[in-house]
Coordinates of C-alpha atoms in Angstrom, one line a residue:
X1 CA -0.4 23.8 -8.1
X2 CA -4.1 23.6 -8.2
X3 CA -4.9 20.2 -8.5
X4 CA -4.2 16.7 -9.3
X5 CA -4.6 17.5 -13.4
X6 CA -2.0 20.3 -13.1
X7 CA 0.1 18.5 -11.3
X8 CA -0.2 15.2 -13.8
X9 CA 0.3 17.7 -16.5
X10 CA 3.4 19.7 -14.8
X11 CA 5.4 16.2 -14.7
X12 CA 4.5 14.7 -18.0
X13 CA 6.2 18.0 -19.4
X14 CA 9.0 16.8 -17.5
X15 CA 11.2 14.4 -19.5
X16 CA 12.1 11.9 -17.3
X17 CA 14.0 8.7 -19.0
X18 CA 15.8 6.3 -17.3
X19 CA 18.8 7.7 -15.9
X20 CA 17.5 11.4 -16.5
X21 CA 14.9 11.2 -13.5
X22 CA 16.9 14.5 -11.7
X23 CA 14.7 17.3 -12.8
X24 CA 11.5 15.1 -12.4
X25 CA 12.8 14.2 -8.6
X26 CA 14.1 17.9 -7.8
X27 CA 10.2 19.3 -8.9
X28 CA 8.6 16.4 -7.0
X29 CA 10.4 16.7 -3.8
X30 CA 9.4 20.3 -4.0
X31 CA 5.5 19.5 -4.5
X32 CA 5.2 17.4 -2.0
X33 CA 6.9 19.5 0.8
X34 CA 4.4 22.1 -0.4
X35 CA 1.1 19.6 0.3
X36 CA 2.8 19.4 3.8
X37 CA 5.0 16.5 2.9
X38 CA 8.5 16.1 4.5
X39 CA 9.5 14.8 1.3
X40 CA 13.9 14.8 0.3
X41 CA 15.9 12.3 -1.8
X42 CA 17.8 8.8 -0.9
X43 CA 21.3 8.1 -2.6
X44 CA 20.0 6.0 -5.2
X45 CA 17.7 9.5 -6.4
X46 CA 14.4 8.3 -5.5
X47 CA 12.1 10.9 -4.1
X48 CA 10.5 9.8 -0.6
X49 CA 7.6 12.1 0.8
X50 CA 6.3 11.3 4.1
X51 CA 2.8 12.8 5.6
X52 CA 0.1 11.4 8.6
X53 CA 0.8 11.5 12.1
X54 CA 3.3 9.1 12.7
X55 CA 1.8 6.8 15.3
X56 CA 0.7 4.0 13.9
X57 CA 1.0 1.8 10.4
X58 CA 3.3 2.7 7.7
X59 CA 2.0 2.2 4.7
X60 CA 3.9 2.6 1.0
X61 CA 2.6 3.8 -1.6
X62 CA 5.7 3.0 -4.7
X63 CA 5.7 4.0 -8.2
X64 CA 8.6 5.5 -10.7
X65 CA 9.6 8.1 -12.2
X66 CA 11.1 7.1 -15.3
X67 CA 9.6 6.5 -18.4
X68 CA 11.4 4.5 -22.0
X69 CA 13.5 7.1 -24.1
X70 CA 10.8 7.6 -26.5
X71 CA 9.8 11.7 -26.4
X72 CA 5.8 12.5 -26.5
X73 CA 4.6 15.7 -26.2
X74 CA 2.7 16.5 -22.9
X75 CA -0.8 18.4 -24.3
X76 CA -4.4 18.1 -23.5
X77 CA -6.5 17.1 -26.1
X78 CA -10.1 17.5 -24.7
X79 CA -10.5 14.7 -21.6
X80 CA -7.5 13.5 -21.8
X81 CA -4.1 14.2 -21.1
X82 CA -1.5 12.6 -23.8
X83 CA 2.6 12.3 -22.6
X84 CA 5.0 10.0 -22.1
X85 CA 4.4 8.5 -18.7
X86 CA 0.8 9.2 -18.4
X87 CA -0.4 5.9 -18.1
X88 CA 3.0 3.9 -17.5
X89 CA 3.7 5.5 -14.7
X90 CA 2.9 9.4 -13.6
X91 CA -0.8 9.0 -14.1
X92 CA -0.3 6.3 -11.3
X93 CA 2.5 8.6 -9.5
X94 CA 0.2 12.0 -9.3
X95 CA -2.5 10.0 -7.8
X96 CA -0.8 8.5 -5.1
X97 CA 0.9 12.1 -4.7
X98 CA -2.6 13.3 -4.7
X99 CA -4.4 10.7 -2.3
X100 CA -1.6 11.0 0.6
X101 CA -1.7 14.3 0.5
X102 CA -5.8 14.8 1.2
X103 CA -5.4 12.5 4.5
X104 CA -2.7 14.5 6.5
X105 CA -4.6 13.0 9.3
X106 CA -3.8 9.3 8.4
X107 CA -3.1 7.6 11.7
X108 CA 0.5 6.2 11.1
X109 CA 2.8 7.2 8.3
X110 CA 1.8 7.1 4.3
X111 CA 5.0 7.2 2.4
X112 CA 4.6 8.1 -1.0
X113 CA 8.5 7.1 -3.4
X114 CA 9.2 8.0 -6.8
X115 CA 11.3 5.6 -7.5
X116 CA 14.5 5.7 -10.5
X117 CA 14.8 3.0 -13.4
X118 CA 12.0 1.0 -12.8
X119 CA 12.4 0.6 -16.9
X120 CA 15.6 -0.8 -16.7
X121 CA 17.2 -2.9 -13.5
X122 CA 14.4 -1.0 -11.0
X123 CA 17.8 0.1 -9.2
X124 CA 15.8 2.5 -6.9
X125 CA 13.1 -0.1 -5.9
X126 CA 15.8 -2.7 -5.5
X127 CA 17.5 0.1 -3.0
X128 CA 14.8 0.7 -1.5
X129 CA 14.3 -3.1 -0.5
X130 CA 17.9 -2.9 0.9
X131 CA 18.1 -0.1 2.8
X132 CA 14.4 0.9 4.4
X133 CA 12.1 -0.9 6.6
X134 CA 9.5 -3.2 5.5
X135 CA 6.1 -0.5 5.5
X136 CA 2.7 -2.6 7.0
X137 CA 1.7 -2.5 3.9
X138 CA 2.2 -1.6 0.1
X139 CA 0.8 -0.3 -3.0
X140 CA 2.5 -0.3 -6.2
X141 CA 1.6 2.5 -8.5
X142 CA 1.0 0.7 -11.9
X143 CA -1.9 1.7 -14.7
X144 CA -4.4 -1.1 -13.5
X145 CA -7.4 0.5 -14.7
X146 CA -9.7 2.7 -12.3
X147 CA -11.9 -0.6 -11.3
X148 CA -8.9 -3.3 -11.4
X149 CA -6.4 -4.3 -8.9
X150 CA -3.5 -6.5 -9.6
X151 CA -3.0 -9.4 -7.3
X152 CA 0.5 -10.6 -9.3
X153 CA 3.1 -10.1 -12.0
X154 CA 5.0 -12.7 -14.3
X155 CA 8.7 -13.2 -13.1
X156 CA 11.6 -12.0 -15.5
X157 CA 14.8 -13.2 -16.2
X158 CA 17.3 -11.5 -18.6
X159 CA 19.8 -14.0 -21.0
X160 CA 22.4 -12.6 -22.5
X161 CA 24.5 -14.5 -25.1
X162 CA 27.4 -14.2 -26.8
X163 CA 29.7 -16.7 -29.1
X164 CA 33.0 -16.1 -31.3
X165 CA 34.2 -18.3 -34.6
X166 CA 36.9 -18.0 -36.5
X167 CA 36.9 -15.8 -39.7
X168 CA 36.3 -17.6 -42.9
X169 CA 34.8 -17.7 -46.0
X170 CA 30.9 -17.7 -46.4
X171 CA 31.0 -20.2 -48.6
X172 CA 33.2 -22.8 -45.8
X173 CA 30.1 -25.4 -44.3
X174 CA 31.6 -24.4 -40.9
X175 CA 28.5 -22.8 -38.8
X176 CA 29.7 -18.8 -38.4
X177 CA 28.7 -17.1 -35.3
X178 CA 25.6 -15.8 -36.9
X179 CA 24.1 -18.8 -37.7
X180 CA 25.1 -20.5 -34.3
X181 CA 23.5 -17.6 -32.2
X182 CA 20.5 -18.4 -34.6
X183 CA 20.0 -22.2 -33.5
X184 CA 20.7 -21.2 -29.6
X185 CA 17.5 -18.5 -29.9
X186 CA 15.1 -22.4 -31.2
X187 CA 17.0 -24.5 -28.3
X188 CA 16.1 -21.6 -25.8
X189 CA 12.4 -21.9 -27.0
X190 CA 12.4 -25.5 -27.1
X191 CA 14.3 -25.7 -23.7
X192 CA 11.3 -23.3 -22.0
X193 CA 8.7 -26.1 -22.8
X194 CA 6.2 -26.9 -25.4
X195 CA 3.7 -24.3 -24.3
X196 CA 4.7 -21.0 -24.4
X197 CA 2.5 -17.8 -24.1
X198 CA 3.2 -13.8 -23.5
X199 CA -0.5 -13.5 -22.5
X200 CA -0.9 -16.3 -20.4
X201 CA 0.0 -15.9 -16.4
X202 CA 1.0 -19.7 -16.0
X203 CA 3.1 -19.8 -18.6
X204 CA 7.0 -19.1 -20.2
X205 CA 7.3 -16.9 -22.7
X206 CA 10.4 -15.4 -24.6
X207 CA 11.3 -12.0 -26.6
X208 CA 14.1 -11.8 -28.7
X209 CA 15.4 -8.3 -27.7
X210 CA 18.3 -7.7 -29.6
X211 CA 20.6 -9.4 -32.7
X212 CA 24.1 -8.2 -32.8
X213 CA 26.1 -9.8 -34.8
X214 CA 28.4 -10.9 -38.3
X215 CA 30.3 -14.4 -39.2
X216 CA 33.2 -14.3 -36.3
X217 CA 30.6 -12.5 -33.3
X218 CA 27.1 -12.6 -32.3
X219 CA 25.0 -11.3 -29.4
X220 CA 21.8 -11.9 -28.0
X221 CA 19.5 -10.6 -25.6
X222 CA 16.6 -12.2 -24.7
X223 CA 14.0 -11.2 -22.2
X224 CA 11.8 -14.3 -20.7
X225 CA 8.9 -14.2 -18.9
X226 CA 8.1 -16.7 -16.4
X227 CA 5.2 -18.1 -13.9
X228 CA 5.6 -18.2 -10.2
X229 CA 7.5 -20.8 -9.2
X230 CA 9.3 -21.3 -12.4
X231 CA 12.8 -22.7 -12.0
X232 CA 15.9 -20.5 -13.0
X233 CA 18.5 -22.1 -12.7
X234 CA 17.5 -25.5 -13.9
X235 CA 16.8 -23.2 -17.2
X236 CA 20.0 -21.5 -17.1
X237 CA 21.7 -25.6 -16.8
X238 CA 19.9 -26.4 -19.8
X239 CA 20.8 -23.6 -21.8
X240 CA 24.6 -23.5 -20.6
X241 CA 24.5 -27.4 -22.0
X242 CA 23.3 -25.8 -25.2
X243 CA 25.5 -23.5 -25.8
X244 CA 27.5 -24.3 -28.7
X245 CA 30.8 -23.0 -27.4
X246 CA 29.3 -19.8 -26.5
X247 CA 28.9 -17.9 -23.2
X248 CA 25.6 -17.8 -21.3
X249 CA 24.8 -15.0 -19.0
X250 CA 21.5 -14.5 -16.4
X251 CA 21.9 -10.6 -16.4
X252 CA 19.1 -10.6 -14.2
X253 CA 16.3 -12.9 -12.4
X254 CA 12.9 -11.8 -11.0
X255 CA 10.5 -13.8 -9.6
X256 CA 7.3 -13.6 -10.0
X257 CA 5.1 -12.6 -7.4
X258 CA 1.4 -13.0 -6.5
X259 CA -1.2 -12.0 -3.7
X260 CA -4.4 -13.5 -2.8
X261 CA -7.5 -11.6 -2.8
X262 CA -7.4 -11.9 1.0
X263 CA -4.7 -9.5 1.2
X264 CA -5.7 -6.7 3.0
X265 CA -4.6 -4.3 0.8
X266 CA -6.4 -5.9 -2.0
X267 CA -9.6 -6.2 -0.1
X268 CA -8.9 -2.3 0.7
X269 CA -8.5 -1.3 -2.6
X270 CA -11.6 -3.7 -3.8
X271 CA -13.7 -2.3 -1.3
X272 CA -12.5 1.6 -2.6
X273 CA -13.4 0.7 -6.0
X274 CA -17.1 -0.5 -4.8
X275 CA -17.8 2.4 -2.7
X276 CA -17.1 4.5 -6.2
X277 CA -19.0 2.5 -8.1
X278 CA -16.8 0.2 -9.6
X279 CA -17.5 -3.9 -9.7
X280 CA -13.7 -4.5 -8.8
X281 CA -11.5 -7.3 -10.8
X282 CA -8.8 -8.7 -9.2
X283 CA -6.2 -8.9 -12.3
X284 CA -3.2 -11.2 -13.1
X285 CA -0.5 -9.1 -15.4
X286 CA 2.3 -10.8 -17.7
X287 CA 4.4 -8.0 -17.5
X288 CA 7.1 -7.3 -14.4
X289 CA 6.8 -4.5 -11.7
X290 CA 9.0 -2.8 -8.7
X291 CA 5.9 -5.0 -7.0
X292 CA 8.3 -8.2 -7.9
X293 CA 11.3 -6.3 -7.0
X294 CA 10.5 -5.8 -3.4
X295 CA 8.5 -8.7 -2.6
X296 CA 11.2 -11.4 -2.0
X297 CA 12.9 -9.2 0.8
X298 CA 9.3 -7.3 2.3
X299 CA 6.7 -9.9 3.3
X300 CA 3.7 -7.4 3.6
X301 CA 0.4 -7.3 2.1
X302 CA 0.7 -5.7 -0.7
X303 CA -1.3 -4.8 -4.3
X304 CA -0.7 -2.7 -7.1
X305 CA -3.4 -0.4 -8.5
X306 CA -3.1 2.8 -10.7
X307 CA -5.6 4.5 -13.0
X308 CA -4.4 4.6 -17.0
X309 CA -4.8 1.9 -19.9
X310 CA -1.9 -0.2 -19.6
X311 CA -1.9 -1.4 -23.2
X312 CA -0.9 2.5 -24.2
X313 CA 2.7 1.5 -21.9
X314 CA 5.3 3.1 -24.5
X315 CA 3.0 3.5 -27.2
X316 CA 2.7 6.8 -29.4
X317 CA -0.6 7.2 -28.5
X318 CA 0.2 6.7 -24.4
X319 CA -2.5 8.7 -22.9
X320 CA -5.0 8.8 -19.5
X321 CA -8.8 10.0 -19.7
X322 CA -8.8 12.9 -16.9
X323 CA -12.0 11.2 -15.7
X324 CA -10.4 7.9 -15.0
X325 CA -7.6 9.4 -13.6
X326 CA -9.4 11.8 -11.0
X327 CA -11.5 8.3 -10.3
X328 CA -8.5 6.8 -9.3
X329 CA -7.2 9.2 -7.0
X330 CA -10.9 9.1 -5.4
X331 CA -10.1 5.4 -5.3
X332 CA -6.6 5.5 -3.6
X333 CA -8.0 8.1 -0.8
X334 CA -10.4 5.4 -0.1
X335 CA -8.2 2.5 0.0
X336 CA -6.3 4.6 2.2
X337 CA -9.3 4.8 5.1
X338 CA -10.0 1.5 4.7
X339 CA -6.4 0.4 5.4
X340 CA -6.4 3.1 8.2
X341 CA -9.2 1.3 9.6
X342 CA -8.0 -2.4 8.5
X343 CA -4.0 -2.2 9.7

């Protein structure tokens, strides 16, 4: 391994989907024990590489392995490097790898995770929360942009719904399960409020994920974005009360989460991006991250930053420029003085 572009390179050839994160996690743990990591694996898969001199601060730096099921080719095409996962999230990953490893010095402990199905439940960040010690502080390893950090992500909460009528004619007046999972999609719309708005931070917003259904069964699965503060059971209430004889089911809620731009990691990482050159923009996202996963259970400053164009997340064309990519790891090493010299 000769450098951060290799290594970005050597794991976007790696398929990694979640659930398949094994090979990814195996070829990690191995890289970072190499860069003088102790690096292994917890129970839940996610790969854990520790690296400084142990007395003092621990700070986390936590992104993911996985990636959506959707194969891209890992190639370089002139400046860039195009894969699935090189913006959402190994560009992210291979810098943090990268930044920990160039301060073995750091005075306290950097621990660098890769954690497992951060695309789906975020089971390894959620074990993460459970089992290991609040750090002093924590980055999240998300494509921000080279000159952004993120002070907060929208909260997320999962409905799943599912009603049954009896079999009958098409022709009978009788509303079939079809047309009744239909009318519960409008009520849930109407019962998140007027205003509703995927790209606005202080406001609901709902996807319609997946129709399954005929005349006697439907199912839906809707995905809802919501503000901090935003109140999940009082929706769940109102949509059990319109439910039409049909079963309502939170699979999951997230809340959202939001820092300051006092936060001492966010200053860090502001200051990192300044000394590069950058004019730093603190950044609200509408999207959800392991960052809201672990922040109702570790109350630590804490930030998420990552070079890589977030709007290329899942896309055929997902992508990083090299150039933004080795500025980000220039960034993180930064960050990583300044919160040596901050915590």
């Amino acid at each position: 391994m000769s450098g951060p572009v290799d290594l970005l390179h050597a794991m976007l050839s790696i398929p990694s989907p979640s659930g398949r994160e094994d090979e990814l996690a195996r070829y990690l743990e191995k890289v970072m024990n190499d860069l003088g990591m102790a690096a292994g694996r917890d129970e839940a898969g996610n790969v854990i590489g520790d690296i400084g001199t142990g007395r003092g601060p621990v700070v986390m730096l936590l992104s993911h392995l996985d990636t959506v099921d959707r194969p891209l080719p890992a190639r370089r095409e002139g400046g860039r490097l195009v894969g699935r996962g090189a913006a959402d999230a190994k560009g992210p990953l291979a810098a943090m790898i990268s930044a920990a490893a160039a301060r073995p010095s750091f005075p306290g402990t950097l621990r660098v995770v890769g954690a497992v199905e951060e695309e789906r439940l975020s089971r390894g960040g959620e074990h993460l929360a459970r089992t290991v010690p609040a750090p002093d502080a924590l980055l999240v390893g998300e494509p921000s942009g080279w000159s952004r950090v993120v002070l907060g992500y929208k909260g997320k909460i999962d409905i799943g719904y599912r009603v049954a009528r009896a079999a009958t004619h098409s022709t009978n007046p009788a509303a079939k399960a079809t047309e009744v999972a239909v009318a519960f999609w409008h009520d849930l719309l109407e019962a998140l409020g007027p205003e509703r708005d995927h790209g606005a931070f202080g406001l609901p917003a709902a996807t319609l994920r997946g129709v399954h259904g005929d005349l006697t069964e439907a199912r839906l699965d809707v995905d809802c974005r919501v503000p901090p503060g935003y109140d999940a059971e009082a929706l769940a209430e109102r949509l059990r009360a319109r439910a039409n004889g049909g079963e309502v089911t939170i699979v999951r809620h997230v809340p959202a989460v939001r820092r300051g731009r006092a936060d001492p990691v966010v200053r860090a990482v502001s200051a990192a991006i300044r000394r590069h050159g950058g004019t730093p923009r603190p950044t609200l996202k509408t999207g959800t991250s392991d960052m809201n996963t672990v922040a109702p259970h570790w109350d630590v400053p804490m930030a998420t930053y990552g070079p890589g164009d977030s709007s290329l997340d899942h896309s055929d064309e997902e992508h990083i420029e090299i150039a933004e990519f080795l500025k980000g790891v220039d960034v993180l090493t930064t960050a990583l003085d300044e919160l040596a010299a901050t915590l």
